[in-house]
Tab-separated table of C-alpha atoms and ligand atoms in Angstrom:
chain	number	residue	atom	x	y	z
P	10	UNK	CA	113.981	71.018	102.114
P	11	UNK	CA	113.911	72.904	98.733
P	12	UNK	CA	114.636	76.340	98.723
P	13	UNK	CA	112.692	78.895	95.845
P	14	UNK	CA	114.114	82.291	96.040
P	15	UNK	CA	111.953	84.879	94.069
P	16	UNK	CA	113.544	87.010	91.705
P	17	UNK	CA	112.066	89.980	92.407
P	18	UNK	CA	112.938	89.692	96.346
P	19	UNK	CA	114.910	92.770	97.766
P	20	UNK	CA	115.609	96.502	96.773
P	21	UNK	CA	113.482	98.387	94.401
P	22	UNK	CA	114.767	101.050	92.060
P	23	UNK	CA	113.172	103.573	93.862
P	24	UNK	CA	115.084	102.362	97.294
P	25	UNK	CA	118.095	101.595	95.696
P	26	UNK	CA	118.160	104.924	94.568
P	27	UNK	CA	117.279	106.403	97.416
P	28	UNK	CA	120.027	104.981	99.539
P	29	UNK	CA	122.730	105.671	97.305
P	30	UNK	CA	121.575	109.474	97.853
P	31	UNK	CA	121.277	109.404	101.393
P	32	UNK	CA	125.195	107.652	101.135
P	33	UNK	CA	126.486	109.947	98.751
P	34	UNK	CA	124.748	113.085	100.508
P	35	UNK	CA	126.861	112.145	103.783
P	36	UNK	CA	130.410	111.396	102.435
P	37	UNK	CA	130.256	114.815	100.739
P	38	UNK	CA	128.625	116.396	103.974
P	39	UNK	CA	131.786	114.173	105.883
P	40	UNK	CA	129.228	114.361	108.961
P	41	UNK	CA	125.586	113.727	109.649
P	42	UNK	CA	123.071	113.978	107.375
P	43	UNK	CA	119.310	113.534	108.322
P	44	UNK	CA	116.047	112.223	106.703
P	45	UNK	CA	112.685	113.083	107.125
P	46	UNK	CA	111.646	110.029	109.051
P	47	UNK	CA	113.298	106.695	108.730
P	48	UNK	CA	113.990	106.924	104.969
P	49	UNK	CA	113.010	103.136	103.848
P	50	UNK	CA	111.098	101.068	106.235
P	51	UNK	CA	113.666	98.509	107.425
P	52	UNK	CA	114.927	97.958	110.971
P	53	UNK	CA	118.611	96.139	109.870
P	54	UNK	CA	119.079	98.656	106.631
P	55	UNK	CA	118.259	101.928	108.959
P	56	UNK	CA	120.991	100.671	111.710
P	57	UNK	CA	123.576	100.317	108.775
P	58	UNK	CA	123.096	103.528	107.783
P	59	UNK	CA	122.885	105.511	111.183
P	60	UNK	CA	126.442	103.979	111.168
P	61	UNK	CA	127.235	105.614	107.731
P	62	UNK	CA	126.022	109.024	109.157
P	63	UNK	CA	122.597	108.988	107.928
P	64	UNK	CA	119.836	109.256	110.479
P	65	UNK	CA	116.109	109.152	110.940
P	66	UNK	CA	114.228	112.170	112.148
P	67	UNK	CA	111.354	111.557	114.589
P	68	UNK	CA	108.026	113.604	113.022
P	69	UNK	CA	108.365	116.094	115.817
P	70	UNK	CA	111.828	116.248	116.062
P	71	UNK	CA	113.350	119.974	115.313
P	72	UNK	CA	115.381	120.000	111.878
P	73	UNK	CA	118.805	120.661	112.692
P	74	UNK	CA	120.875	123.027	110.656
P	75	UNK	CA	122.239	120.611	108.227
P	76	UNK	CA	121.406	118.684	105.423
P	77	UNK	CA	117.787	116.491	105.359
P	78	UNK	CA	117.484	114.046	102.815
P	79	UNK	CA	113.561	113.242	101.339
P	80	UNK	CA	112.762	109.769	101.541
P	81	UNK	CA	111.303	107.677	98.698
P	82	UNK	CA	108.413	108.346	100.018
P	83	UNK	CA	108.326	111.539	99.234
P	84	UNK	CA	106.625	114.184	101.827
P	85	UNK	CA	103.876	117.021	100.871
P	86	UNK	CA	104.735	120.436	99.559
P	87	UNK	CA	104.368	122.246	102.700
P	88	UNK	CA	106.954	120.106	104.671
P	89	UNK	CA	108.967	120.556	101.692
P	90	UNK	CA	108.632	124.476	101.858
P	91	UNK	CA	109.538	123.702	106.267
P	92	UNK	CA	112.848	122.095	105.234
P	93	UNK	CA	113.652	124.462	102.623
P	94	UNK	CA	113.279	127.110	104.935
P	95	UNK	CA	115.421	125.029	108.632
P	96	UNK	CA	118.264	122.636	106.945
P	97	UNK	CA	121.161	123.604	105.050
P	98	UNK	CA	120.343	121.626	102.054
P	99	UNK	CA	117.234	119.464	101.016
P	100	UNK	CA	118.055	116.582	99.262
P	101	UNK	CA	115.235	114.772	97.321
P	102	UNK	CA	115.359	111.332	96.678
P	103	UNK	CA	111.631	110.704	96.237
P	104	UNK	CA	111.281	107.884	93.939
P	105	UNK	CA	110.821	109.372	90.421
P	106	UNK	CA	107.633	106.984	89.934
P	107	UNK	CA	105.628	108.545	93.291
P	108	UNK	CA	107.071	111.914	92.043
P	109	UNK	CA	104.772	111.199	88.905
P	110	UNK	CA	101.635	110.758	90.893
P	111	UNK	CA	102.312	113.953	93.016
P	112	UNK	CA	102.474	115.473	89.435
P	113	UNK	CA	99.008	114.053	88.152
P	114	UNK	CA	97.404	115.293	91.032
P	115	UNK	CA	98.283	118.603	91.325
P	116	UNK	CA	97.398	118.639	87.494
P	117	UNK	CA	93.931	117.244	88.061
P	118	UNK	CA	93.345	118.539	90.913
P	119	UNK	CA	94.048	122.449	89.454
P	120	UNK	CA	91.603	121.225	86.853
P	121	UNK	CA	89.036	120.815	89.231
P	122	UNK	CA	89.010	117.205	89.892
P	123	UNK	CA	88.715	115.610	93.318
P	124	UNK	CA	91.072	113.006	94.085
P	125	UNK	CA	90.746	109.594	95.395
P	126	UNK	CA	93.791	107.627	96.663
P	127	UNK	CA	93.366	103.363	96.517
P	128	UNK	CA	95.769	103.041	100.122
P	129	UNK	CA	96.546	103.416	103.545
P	130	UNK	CA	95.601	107.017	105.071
P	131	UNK	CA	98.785	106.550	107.520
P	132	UNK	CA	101.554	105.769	105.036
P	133	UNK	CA	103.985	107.752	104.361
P	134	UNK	CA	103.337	107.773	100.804
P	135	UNK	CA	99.929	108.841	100.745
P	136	UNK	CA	100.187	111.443	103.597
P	137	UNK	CA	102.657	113.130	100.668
P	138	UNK	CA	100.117	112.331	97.608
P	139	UNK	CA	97.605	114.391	99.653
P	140	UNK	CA	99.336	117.366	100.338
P	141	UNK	CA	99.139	117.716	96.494
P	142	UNK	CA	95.913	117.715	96.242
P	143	UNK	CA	94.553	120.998	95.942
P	144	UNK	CA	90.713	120.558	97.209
P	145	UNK	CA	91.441	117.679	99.558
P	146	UNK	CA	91.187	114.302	98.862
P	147	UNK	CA	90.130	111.055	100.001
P	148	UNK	CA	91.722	107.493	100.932
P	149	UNK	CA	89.788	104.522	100.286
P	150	UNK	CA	90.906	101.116	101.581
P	151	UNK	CA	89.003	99.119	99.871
P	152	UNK	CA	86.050	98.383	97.762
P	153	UNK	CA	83.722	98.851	100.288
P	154	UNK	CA	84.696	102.119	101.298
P	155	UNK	CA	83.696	103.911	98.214
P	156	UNK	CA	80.297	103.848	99.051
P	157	UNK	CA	81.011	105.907	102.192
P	158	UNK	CA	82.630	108.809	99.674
P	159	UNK	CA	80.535	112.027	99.674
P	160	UNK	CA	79.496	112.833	96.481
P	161	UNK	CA	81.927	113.930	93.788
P	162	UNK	CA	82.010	115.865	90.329
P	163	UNK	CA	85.328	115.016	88.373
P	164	UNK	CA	87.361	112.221	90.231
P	165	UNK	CA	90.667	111.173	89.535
P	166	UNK	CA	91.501	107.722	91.235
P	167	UNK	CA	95.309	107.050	91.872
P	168	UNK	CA	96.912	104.294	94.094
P	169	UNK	CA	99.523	103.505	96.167
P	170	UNK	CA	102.638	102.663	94.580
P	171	UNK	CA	102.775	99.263	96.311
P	172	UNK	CA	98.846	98.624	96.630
P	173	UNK	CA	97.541	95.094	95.896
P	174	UNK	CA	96.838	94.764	92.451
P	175	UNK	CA	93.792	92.980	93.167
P	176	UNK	CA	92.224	95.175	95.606
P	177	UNK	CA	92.766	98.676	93.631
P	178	UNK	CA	90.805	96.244	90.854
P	179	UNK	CA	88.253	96.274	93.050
P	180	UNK	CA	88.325	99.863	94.075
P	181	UNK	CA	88.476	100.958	90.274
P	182	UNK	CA	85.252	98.843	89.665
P	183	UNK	CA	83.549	100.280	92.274
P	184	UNK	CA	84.760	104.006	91.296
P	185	UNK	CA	83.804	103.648	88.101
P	186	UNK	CA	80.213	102.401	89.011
P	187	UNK	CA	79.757	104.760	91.283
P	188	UNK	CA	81.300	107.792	89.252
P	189	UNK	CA	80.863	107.221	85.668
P	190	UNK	CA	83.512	109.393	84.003
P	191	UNK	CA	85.976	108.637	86.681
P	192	UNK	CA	89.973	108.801	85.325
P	193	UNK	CA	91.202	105.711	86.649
P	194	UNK	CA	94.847	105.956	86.646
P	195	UNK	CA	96.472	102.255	87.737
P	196	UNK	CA	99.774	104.016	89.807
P	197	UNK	CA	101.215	100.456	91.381
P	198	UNK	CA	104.477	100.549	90.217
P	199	UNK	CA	106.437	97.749	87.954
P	200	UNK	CA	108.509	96.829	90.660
P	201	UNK	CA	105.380	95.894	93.358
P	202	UNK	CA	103.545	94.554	90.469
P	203	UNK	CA	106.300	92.062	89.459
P	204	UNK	CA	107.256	90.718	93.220
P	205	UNK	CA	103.023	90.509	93.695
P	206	UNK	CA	102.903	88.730	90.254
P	207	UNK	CA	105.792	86.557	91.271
P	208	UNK	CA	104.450	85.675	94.830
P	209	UNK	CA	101.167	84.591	93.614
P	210	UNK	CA	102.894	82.296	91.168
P	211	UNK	CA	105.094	80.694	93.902
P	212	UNK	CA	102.291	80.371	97.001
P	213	UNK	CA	100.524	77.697	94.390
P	214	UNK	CA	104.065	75.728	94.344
P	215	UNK	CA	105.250	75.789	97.571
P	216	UNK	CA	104.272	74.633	101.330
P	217	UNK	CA	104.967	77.824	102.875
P	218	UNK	CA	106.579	81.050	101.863
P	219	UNK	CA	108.998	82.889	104.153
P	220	UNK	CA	108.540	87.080	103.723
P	221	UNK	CA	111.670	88.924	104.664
P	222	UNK	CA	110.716	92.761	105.453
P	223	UNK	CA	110.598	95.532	108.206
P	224	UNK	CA	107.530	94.439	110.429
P	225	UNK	CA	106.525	98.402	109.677
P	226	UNK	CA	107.048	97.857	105.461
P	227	UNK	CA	103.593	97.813	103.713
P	228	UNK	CA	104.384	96.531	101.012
P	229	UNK	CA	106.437	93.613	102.554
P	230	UNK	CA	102.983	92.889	104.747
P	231	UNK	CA	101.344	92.536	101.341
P	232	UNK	CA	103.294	89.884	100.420
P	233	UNK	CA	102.370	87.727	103.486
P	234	UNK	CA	98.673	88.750	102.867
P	235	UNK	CA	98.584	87.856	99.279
P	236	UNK	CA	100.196	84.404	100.227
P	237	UNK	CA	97.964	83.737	102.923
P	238	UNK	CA	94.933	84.680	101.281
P	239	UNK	CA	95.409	82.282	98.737
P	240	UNK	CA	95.402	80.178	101.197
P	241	UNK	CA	99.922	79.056	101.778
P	242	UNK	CA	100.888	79.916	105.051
P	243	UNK	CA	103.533	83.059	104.850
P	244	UNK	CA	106.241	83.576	107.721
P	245	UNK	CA	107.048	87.360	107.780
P	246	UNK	CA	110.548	87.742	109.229
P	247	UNK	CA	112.986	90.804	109.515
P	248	UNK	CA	116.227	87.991	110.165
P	249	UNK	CA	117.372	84.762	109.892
P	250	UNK	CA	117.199	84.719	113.561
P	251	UNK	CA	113.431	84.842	113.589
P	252	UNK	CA	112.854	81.966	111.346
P	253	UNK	CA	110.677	79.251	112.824
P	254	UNK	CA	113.464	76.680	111.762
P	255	UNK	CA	111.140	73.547	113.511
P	256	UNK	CA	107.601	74.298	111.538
P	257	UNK	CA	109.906	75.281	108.763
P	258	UNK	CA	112.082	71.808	108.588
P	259	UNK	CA	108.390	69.920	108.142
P	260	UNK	CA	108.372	70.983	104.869
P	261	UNK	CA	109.511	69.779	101.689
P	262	UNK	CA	109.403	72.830	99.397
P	263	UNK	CA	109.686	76.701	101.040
P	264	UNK	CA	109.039	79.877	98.599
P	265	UNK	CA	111.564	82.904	100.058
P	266	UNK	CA	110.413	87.020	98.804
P	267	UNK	CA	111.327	90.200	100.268
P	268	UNK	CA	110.002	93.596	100.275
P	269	UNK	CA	111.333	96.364	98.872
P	270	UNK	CA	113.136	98.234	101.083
P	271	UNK	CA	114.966	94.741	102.365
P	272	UNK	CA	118.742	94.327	102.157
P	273	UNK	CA	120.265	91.765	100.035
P	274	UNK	CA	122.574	90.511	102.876
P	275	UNK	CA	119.733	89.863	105.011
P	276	UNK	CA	118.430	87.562	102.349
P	277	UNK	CA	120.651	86.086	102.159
P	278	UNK	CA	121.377	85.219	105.664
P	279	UNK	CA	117.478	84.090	105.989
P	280	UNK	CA	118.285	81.754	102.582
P	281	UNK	CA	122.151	80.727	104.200
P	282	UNK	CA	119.965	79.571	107.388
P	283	UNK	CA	117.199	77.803	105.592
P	284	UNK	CA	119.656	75.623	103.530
P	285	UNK	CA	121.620	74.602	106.802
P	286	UNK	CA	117.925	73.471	108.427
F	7	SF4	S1	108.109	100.443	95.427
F	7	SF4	FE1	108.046	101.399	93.402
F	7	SF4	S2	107.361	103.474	93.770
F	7	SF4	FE2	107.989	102.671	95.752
F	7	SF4	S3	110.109	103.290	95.948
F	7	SF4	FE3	110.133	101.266	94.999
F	7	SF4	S4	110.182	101.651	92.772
F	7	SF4	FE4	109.563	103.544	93.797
């Protein structure tokens, strides 16, 4: 079997980044340092960390008196302002490129514009974008769902750092249609739109692709989507144990990605185990 790693597979800047806070915020603490929910969204990197003194906060868990670390995510202003006021220290390692689109919409939206988000209502991500939103604003999904937006004056249309390229496409079309006038601002960031670019490229050359991520990663569910929507079947694993080594050995040529908040060891165990198939 032929093994095609992606280039792009495994931490983003933003991740990267944010983990070497998180690590550096607990050796100077020398204790336990906490995050604002799991701070990337992967199972095997969280465990590592608890183990380096850095660990998760359930949403309605009570902020103990020490230091809380922002995820990459990055949270609204008014659980900011909560932290500020319970831990010792906030610690902000929101990814400087969703820290940008908090920015543009609290500018818009102070200039009267009503803000629609191209993502998942749920995610992290755009639970923060909102809170900056002055007005409100609105998540849309998908194309469809624009038609089911009230009506609007000045809109302002931002996505999700790691949305499908394709479907914010979509959305954008459909904004624009529907709200001549619209700013459009395309807010994927270079790091989802390279692994998405990359994937694409590889599903048309392989059998199958295998997507290493956290089961709970959006943007590592992407990956399998985009895959299997062009039509190559896409194995989303978190380990090398879950591979499905039988199916897998059928083949003659197997792509391998990762999301963004996946390890590089873990790759590399999922590649080590594909080569010994
Ligand atoms: S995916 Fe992009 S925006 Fe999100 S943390 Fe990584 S670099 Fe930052």
């Amino acid at each position: 079997m032929e093994i095609v790693v992606a280039r792009s597979a495994g931490f983003c800047m933003g991740v990267r980044r944010a983990v070497g806070i998180a690590r550096e915020a607990a050796a100077e603490e020398q204790g336990e340092v906490f995050t604002n929910g799991p701070l990337i969204h992967n199972p095997q990197a969280l465990e590592k960390l608890r183990r380096e003194g850095v660990i998760p906060l359930g949403d309605e868990e009570a902020v103990p008196p020490a230091a809380v670390i922002v995820r990459a995510h990055g949270i609204p202003p008014e659980t900011r302002d909560r932290l500020q006021r319970q831990a010792t220290r906030v610690v902000d390692a929101t990814c400087p490129k969703v820290a940008t689109i908090q920015k543009k919409i609290a500018k818009y939206s102070a200039n009267g514009y009503a803000v629609v988000i191209a993502g998942d209502a749920d995610h992290p991500e755009v639970v923060g974008l909102l809170g900056y939103a002055r007005g409100g604003a609105h998540v849309v999904s998908d194309a469809a769902a624009v038609a089911e937006l009230p009506p609007l004056g000045k809109v302002l249309l931002v996505a999700q750092t790691t949305q499908d390229e394709e479907i914010f496409e979509a959305i954008r079309r459909r904004v624009l249609e529907r709200f001549p006038g619209a700013q459009a601002l395309s807010t994927i960031c270079q790091s989802t739109h390279r692994r998405q670019t990359e994937v694409r490229q590889m599903a048309g050359e392989v059998d199958a692709m295998v997507v290493i991520g956290g089961r709970n990663s959006a943007n590592t569910c992407r990956l399998a989507e985009i895959c299997r929507h062009l039509g190559t079947p896409a194995y989303h694993v978190e380990t090398a144990e879950e591979l499905p080594l039988a199916e897998l050995r059928q083949l003659s040529r197997v792509g391998v990605t990762a999301g963004a908040s996946t390890p590089a060891d873990v790759i590399e165990q999922v590649v080590e185990r594909l080569r010994d198939a």
